Short mmCIF file of C-alpha atoms and ligand atoms in Angstrom, two decimals:
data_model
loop_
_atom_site.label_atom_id
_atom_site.label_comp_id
_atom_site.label_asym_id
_atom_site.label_seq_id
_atom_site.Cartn_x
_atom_site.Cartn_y
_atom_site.Cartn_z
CA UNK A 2 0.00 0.00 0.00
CA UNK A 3 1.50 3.34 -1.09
CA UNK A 4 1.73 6.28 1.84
CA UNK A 5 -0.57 8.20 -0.41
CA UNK A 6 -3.50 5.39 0.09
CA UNK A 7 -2.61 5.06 3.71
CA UNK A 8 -2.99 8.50 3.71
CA UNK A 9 -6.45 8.52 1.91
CA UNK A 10 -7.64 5.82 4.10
CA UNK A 11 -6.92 7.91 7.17
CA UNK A 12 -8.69 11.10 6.09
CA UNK A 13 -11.91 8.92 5.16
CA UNK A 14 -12.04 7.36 8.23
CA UNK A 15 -11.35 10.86 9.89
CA UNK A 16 -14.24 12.39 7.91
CA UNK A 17 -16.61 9.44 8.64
CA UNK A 18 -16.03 9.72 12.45
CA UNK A 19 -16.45 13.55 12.29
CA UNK A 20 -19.77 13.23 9.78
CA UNK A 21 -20.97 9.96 9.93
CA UNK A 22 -20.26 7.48 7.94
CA UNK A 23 -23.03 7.57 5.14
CA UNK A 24 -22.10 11.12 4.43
CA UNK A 25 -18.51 10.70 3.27
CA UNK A 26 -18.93 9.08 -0.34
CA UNK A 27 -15.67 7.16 -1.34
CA UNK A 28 -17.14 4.80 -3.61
CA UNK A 29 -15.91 5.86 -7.12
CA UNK A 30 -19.84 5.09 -8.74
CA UNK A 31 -21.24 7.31 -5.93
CA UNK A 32 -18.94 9.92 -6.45
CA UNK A 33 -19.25 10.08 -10.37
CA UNK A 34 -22.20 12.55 -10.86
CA UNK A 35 -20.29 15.22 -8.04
CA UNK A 36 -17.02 15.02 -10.62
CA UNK A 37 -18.66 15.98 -13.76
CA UNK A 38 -20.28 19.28 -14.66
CA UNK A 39 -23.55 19.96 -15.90
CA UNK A 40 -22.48 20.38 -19.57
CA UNK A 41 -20.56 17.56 -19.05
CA UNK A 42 -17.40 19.16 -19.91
CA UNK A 43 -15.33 18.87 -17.60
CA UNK A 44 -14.85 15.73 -15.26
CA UNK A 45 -12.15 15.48 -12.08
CA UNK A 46 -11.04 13.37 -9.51
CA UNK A 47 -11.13 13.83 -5.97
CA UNK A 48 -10.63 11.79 -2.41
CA UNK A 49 -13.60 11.89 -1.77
CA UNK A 50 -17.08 14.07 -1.66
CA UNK A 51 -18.10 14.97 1.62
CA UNK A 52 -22.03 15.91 2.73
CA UNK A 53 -21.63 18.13 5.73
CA UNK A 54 -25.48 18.91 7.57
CA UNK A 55 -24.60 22.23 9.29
CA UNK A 56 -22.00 25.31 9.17
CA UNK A 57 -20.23 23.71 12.51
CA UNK A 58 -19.70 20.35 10.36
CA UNK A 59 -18.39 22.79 7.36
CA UNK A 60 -15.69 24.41 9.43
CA UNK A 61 -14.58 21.24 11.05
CA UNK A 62 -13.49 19.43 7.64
CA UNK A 63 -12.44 22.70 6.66
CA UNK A 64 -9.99 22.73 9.71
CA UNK A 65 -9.36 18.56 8.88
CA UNK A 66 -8.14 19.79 4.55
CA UNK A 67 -5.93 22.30 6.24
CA UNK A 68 -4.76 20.08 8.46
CA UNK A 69 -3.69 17.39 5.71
CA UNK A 70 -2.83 20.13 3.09
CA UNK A 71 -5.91 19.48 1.05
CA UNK A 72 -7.75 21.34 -0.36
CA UNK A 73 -11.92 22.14 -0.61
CA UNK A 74 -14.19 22.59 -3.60
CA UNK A 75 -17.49 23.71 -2.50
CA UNK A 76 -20.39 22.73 -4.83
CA UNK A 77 -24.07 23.41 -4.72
CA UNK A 78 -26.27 21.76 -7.74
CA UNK A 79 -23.84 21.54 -9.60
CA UNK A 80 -25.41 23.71 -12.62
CA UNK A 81 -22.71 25.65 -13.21
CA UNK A 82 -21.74 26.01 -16.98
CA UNK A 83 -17.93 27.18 -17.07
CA UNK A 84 -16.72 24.10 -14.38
CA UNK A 85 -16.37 25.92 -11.08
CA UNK A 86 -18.03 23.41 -9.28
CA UNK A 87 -16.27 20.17 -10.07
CA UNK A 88 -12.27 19.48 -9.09
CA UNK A 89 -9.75 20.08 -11.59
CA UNK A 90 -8.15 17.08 -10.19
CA UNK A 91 -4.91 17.49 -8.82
CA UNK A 92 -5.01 14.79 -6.18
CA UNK A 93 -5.19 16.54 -2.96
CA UNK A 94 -8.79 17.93 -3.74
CA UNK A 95 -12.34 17.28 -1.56
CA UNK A 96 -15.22 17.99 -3.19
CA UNK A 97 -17.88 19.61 0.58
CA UNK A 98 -21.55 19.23 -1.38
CA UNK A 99 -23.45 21.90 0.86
CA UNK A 100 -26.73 19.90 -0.24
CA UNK A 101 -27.82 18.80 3.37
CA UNK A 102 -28.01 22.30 4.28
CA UNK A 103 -30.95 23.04 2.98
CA UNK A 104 -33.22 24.74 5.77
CA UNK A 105 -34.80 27.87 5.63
CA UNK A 106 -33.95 28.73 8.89
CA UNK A 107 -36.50 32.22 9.35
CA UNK A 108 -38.85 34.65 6.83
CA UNK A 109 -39.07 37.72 8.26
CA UNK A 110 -41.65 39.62 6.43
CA UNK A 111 -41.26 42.92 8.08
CA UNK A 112 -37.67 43.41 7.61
CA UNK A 113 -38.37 41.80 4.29
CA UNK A 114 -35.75 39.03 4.27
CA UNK A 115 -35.24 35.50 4.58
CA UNK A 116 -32.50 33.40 5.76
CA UNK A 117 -31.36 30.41 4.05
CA UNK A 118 -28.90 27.45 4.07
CA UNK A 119 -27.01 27.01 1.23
CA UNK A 120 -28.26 23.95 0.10
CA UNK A 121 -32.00 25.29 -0.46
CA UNK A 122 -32.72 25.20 -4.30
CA UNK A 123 -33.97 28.52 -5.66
CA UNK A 124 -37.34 26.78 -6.75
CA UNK A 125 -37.73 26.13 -2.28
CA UNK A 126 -36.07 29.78 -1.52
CA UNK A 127 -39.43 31.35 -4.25
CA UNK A 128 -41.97 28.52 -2.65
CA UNK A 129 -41.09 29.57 0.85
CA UNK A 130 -41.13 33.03 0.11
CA UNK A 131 -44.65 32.99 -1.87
CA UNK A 132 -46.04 30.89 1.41
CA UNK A 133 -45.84 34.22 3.15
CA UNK A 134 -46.98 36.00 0.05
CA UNK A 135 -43.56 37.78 -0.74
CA UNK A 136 -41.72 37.43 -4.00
CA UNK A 137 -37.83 35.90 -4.34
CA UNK A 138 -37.36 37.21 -7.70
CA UNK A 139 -34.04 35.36 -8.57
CA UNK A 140 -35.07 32.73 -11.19
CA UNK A 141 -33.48 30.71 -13.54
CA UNK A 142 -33.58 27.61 -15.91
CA UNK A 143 -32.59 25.13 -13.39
CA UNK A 144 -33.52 26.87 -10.20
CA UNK A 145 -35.13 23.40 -9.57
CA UNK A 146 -31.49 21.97 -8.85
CA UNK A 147 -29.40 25.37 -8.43
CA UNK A 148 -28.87 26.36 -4.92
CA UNK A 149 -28.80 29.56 -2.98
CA UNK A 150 -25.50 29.03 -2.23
CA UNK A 151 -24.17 28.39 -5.85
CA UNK A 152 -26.10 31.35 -6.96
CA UNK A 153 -24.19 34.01 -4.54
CA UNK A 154 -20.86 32.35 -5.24
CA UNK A 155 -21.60 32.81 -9.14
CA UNK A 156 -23.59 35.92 -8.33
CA UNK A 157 -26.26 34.38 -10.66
CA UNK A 158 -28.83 36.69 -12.81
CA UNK A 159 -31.57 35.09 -14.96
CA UNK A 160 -34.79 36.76 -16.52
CA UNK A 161 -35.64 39.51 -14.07
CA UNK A 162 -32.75 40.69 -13.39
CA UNK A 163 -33.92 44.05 -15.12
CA UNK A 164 -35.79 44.96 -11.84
CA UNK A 165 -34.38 43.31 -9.09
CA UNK A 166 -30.79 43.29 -9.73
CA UNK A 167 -28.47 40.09 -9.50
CA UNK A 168 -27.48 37.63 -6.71
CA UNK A 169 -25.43 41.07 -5.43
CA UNK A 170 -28.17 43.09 -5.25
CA UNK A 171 -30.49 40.25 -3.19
CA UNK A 172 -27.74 39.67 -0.02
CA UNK A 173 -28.34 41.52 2.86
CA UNK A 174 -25.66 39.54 4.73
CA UNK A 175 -23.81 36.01 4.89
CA UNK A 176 -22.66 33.50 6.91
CA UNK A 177 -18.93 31.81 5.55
CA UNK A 178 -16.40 29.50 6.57
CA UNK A 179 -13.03 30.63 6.10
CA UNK A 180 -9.85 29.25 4.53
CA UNK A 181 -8.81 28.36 8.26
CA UNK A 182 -11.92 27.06 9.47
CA UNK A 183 -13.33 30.09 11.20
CA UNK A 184 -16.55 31.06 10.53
CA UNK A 185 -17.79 34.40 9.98
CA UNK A 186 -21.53 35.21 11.02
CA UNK A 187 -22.42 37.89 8.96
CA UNK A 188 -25.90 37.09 8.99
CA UNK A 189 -27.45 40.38 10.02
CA UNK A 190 -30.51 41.80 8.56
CA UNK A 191 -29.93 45.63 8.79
CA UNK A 192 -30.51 47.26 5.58
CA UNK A 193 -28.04 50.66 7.12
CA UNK A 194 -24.52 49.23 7.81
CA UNK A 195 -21.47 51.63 7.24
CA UNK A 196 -19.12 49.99 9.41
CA UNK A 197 -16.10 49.57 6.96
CA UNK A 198 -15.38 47.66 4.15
CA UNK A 199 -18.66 45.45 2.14
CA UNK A 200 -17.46 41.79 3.47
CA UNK A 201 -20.38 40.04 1.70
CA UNK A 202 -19.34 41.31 -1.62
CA UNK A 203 -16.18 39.77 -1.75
CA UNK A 204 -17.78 36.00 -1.22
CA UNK A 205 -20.59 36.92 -3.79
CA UNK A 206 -19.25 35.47 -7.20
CA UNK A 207 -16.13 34.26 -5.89
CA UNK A 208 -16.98 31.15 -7.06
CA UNK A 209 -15.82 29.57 -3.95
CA UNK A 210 -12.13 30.60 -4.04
CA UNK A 211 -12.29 32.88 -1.10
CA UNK A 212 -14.77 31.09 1.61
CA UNK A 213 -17.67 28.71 1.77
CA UNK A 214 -20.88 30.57 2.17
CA UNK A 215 -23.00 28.29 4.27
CA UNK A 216 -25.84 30.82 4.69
CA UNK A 217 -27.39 33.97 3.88
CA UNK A 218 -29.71 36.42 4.51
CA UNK A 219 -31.59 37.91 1.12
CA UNK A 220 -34.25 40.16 0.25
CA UNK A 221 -38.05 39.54 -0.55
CA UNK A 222 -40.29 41.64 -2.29
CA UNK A 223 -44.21 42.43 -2.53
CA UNK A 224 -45.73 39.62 -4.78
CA UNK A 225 -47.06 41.43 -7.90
CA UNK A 226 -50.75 41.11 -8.84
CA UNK A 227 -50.61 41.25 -12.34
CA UNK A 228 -48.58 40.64 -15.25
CA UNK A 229 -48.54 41.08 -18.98
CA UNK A 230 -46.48 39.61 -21.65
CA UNK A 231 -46.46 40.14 -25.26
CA UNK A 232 -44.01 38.79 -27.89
CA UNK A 233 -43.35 41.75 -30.37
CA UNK A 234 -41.68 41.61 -33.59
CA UNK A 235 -39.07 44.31 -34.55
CA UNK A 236 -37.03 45.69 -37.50
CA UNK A 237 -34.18 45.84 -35.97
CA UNK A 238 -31.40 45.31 -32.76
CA UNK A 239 -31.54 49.47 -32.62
CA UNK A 240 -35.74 49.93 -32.62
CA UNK A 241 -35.10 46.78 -30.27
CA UNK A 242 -33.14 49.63 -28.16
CA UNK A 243 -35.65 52.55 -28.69
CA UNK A 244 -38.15 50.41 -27.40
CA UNK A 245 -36.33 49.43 -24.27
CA UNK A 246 -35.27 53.28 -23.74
CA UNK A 247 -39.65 53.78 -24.38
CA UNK A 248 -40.51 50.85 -21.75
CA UNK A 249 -37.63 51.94 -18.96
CA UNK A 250 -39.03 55.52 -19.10
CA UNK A 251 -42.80 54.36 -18.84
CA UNK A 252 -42.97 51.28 -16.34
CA UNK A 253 -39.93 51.70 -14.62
CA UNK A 254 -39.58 48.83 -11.75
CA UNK A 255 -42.46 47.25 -13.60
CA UNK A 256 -41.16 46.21 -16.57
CA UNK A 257 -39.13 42.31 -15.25
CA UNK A 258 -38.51 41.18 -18.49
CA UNK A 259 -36.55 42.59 -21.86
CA UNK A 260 -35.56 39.62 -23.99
CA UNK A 261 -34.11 39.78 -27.65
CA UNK A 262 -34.42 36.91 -29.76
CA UNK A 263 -33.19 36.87 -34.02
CA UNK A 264 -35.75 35.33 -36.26
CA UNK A 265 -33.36 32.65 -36.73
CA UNK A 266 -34.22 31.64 -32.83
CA UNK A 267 -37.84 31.69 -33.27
CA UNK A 268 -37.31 29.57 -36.69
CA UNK A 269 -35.11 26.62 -34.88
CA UNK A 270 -36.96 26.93 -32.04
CA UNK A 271 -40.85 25.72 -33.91
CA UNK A 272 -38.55 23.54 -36.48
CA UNK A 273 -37.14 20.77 -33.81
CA UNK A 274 -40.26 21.92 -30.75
CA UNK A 275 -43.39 20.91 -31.93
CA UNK A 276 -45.35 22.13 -28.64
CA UNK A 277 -44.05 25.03 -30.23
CA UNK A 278 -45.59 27.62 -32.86
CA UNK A 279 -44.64 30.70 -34.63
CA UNK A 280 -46.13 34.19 -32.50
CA UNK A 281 -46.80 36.65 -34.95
CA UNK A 282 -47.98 36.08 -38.61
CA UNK A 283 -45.58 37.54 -40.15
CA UNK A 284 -41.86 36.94 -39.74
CA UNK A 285 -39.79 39.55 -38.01
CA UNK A 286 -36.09 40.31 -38.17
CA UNK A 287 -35.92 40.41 -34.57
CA UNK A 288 -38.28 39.60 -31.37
CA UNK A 289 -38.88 41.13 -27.89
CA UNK A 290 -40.43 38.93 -24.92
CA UNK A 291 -41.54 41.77 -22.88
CA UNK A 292 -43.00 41.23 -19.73
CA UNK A 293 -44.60 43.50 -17.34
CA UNK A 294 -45.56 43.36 -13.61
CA UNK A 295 -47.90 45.11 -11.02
CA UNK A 296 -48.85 45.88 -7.33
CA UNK A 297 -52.20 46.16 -8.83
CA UNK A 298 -54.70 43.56 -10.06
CA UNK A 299 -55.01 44.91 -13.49
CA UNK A 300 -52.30 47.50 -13.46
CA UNK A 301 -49.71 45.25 -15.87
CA UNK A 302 -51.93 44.65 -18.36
CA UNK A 303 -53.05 49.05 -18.84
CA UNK A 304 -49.33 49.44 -18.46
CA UNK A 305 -48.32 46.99 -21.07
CA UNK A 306 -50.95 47.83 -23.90
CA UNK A 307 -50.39 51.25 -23.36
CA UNK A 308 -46.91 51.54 -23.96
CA UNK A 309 -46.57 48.58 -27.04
CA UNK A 310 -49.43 50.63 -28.81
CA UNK A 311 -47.31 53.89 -28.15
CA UNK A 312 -44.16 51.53 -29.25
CA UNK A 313 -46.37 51.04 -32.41
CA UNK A 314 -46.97 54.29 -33.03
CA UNK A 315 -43.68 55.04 -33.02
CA UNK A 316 -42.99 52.69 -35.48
CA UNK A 317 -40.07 50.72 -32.63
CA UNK A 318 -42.77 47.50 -33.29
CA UNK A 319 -43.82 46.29 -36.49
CA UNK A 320 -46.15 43.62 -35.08
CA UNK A 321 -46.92 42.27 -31.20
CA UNK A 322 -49.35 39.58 -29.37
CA UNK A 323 -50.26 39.86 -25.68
CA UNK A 324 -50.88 36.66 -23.57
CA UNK A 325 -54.25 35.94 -22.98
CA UNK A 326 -54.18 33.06 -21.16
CA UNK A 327 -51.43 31.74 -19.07
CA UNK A 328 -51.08 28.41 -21.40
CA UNK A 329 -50.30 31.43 -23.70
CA UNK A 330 -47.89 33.32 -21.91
CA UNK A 331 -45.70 29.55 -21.18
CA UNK A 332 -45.53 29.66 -25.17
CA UNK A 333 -44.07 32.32 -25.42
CA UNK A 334 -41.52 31.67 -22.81
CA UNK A 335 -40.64 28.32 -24.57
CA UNK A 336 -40.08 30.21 -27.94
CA UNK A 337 -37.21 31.68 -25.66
CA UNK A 338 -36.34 28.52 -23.05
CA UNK A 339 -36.04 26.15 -25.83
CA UNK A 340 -33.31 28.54 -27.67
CA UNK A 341 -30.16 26.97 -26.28
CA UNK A 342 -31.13 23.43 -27.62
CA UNK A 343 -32.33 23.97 -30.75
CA UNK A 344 -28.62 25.80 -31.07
CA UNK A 345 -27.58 22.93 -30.29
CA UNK A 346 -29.68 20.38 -33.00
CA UNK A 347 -28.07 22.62 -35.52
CA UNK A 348 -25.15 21.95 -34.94
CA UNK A 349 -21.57 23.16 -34.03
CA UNK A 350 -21.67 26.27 -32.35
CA UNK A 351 -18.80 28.70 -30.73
CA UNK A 352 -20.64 30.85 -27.61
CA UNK A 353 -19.68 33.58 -25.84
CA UNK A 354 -21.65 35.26 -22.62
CA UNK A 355 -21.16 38.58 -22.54
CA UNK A 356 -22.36 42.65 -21.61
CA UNK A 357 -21.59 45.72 -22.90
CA UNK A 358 -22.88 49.02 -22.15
CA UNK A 359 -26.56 48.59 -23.49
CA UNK A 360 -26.96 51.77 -26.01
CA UNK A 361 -23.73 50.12 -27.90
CA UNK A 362 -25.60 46.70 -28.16
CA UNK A 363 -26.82 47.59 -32.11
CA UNK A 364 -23.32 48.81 -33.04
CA UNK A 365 -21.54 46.17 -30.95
CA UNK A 366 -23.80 42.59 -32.77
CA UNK A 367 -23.12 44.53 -36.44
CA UNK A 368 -19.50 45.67 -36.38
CA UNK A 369 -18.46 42.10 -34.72
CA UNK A 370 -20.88 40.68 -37.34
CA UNK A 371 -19.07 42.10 -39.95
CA UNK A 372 -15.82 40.85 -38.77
CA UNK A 373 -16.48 37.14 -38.08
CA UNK A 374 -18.38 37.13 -41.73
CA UNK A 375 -15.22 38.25 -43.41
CA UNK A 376 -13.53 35.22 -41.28
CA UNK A 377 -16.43 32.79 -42.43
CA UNK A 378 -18.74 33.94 -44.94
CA UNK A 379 -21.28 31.78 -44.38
CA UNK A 380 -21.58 31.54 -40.82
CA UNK A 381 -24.75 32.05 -39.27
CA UNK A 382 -25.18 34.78 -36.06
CA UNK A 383 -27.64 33.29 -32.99
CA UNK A 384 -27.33 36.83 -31.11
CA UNK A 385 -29.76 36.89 -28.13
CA UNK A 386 -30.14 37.87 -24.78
CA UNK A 387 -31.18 39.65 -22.03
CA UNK A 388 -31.17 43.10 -23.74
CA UNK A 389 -32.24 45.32 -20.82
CA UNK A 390 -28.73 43.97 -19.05
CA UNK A 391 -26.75 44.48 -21.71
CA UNK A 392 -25.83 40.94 -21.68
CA UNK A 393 -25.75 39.14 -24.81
CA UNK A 394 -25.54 35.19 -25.64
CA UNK A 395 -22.92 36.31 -28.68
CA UNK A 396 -23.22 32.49 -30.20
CA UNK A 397 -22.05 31.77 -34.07
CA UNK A 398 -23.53 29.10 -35.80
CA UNK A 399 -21.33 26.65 -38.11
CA UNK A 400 -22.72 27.59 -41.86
CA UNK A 401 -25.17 25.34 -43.35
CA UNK A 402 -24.42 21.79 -43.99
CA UNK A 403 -20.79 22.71 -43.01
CA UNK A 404 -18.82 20.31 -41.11
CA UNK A 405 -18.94 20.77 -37.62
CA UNK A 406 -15.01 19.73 -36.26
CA UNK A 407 -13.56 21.85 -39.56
CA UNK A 408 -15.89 24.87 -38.22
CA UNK A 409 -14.79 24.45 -34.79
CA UNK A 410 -10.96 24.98 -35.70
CA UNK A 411 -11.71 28.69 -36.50
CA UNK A 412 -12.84 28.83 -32.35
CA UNK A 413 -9.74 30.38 -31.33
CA UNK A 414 -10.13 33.10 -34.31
CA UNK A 415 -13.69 33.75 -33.39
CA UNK A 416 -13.35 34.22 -29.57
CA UNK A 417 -10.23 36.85 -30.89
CA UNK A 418 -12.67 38.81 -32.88
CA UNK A 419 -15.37 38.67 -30.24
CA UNK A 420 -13.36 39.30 -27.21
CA UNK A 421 -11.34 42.21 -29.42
CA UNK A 422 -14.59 44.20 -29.90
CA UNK A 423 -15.40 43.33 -26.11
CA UNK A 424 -12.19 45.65 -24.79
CA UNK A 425 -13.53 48.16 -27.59
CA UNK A 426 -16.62 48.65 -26.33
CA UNK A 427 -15.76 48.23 -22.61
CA UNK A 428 -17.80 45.01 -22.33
CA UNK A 429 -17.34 42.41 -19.78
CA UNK A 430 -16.08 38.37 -21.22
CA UNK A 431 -18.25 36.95 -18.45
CA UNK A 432 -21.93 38.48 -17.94
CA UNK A 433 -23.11 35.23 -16.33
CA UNK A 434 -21.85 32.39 -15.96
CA UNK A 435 -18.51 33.21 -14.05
CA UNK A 436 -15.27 32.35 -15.21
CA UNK A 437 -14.87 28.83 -13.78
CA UNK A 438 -11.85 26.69 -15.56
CA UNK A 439 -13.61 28.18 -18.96
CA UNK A 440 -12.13 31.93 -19.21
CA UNK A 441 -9.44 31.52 -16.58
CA UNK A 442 -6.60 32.19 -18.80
CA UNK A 443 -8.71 34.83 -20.69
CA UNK A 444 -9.58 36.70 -17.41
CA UNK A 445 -5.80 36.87 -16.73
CA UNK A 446 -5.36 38.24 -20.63
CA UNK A 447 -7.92 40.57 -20.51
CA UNK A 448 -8.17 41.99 -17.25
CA UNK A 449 -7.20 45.20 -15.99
CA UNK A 450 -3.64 44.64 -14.43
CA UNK A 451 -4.35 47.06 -11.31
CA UNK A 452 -7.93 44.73 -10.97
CA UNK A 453 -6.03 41.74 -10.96
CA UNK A 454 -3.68 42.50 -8.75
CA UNK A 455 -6.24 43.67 -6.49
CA UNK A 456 -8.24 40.41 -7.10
CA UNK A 457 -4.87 38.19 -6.46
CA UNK A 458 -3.57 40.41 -3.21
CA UNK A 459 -7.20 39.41 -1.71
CA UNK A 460 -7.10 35.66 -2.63
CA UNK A 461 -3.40 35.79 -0.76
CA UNK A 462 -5.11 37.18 2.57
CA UNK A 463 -8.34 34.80 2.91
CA UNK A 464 -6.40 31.94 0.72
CA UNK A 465 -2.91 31.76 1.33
CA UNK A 466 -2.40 28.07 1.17
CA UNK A 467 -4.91 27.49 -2.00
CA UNK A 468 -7.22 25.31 -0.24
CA UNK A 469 -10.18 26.86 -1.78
CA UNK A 470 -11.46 25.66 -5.09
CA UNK A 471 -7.96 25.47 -6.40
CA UNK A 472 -7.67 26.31 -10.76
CA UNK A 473 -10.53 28.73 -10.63
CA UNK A 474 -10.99 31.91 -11.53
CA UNK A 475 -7.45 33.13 -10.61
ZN1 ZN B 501 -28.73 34.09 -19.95
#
């Protein structure tokens, strides 16, 4: 037996006295699905994945990695799409699944939070929250799986991010376990705190390199009454713009949802969905899914067609079609949900997530447009996004019938071209999805050199050894 087995042997039998033994998974079947990502893109190895139930338990094995030089990598649901959540598999890695955490542990409707483990899924933290008749607004494709926890350490968006902000703007406070074990209760619920330096906001889309966040205290908001949505067809990316600039003005904190989708989308979506159908009658160059929402019982719906037949009038929209029904309003939102797969059934794609300042979005899709097609011709733009947050799914289609692998050798020449026009415009490389194992070397490329530093000096003081999600983001 080699010292490094003995040595694996001893830490699992450690763990298992400290945890119990059913919550320390060494079995190499059971551990499989906490190795590999979501995408399934990137797969490590690890000693083993432990299942702590409470903070106490967290800060303990903490104290036990430190104490063999090992190192943690926290992981929520394990939805993460650039690999932050899996190891990178460097032999001295534990992956600490927060999953048994998952209490709400008080809802505290005057001050208007909640606190929450880090193991509750956003689907339980909106359920809990409606209970009491307050809104958690943070929602996402798989909030079903996604965590609280994994949401502040990616500082996770989704569709309404246009009025309530991201993860960042929904954490009143946290509770973490440090590099060393300690744990820092920063759980309070006071919305007035200038005593120093923003601790919370360091944690909050560190991806896990700087603490564990075990819980946290986050906002809720009046449930609205009503709500409108319409899908509206458009010219063009800049009346998609004059419309948004029409809408802000108008409805304000009421308007949740800005979403731009290219006729292409709409086409793949209803050719490979067939609970799917084309919205409008006539096709559109571009699409908006608009969505409105209210305090009062029918104040969405006099906001909405108010302001699309002004949008009309203006000539912004060339066509639109409210929801009626809700059966009506879930097509609409499929025409958008369903976008990333039918990408995908055509074929080889190259993505990028990314934000720039929203009034240079029109400029920003044309010039790098016109760039990539004098790389390719043919290839074929699936621009969309959530338009109000200047964030923008920049993905490029392989061109028609074109062989996929050949297409995908241009990758490093179209992320060049993209990422080029991205410093330009004083965009950002990563609007949502974090920067994981994916954009690791192209955050140290493209980064401000003073921010960097900055970022690196801080890792050094909560991180010194590395024991924190080692070969991310830094
Ligand atoms: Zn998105």
């Amino acid at each position: 037996m080699s010292d490094r087995q003995v040595d694996r042997l001893t830490l699992i039998a450690e763990l298992k006295a400290l945890l119990g033994s059913s919550y320390v998974v060494d079995d190499t079947d059971a551990m499989a699905p906490y190795l590999t990502d979501w995408r399934k893109r990137f797969t490590g190895s690890a000693l083993c994945v432990v299942r702590p139930a409470n903070t106490e338990e967290v800060s303990a094995v903490m104290r036990l990695a430190c104490a063999h030089g090992l190192s943690l990598v926290p992981q929520g649901g394990n939805t993460g799409l650039v690999g932050g959540s899996v190891p990178v598999g460097n032999g001295h890695e534990i992956v600490l699944s927060l999953g048994r955490m998952n209490r709400v542990r008080d809802l505290d409707p005057i001050s208007d939070v909640m606190v929450v483990e880090a193991g509750v899924t956003l689907a339980a933290v909106q359920e809990a929250a409606l209970k009491e008749g307050r809104l958690f607004p943070l929602s996402l494709a798989s909030e079903g799986t996604a965590t609280i926890g994994g949401a502040i350490s990616t500082n996770a968006g989704g569709t309404a991010v246009l009025a309530y902000g991201t993860m960042r703007d929904l954490v009143v406070g946290l509770e973490v376990v440090l590099a060393d074990g300690r744990i820092w209760n920063g759980l309070g619920k006071l919305k007035k705190d200038n005593t120093g330096y923003d601790l919370k906001n360091l944690f909050i889309g560190s991806e896990g390199t700087l603490g564990i966040v075990t819980a946290a205290v986050v906002k809720l908001f009046p449930e609205p009454r009503s709500r409108a949505t319409a899908f509206c067809g458009l010219a063009s990316a800049e009346d998609a713009l004059h419309f948004l600039k029409l809408a802000k003005a108008e409805a304000g904190s009421e308007l949740t949802t800005f979403e731009l989708i290219p006729r292409l989308g709409v086409e793949w979506v209803v050719k490979h969905f067939p609970d799917t159908r084309e919205p409008l009658f006539f096709q559109h160059q571009w699409y908006v899914l608009v969505e409105f929402s209210s305090l009062t019982v029918d104040g969405a719906d006099a906001l909405a067609q108010r302001l699309i037949l002004d949008a009309i009038d203006k000539a912004y929209l060339e066509d639109s079609v409210f929801a009626v029904t809700l059966a009506q309003r879930d097509d609409f939102w499929r025409l958008r949900e369903y976008m990333p797969d039918a990408q995908t059934r055509e074929g080889a794609s190259i993505k990028h997530d990314i934000s720039v300042p929203v009034d240079a979005i029109p400029a920003f899709i044309e010039t790098v447009v016109q760039d990539l097609k004098a790389l390719i011709p043919d290839l074929r733009p699936f621009v969309f996004g959530h338009l109000g947050d200047g964030n923008l799914h920049f993905n490029v289609q392989a061109p028609e019938g074109a062989d996929g692998s050949a297409f995908l050798k241009h990758a490093d020449d179209v992320h060049e071209i993209v990422y080029r026009h991205i410093a330009a415009f004083h965009g950002s490389i990563s609007a949502e999805h974090g920067i994981g194992q994916v954009k690791r070397e192209r955050l140290a490329q493209t980064k401000d050199a003073v921010a960097l530093d900055l970022m690196r000096t801080i890792k050094m003081a909560l991180d010194p050894d590395g024991r924190l999600n080692p070969g991310k983001v830094l």
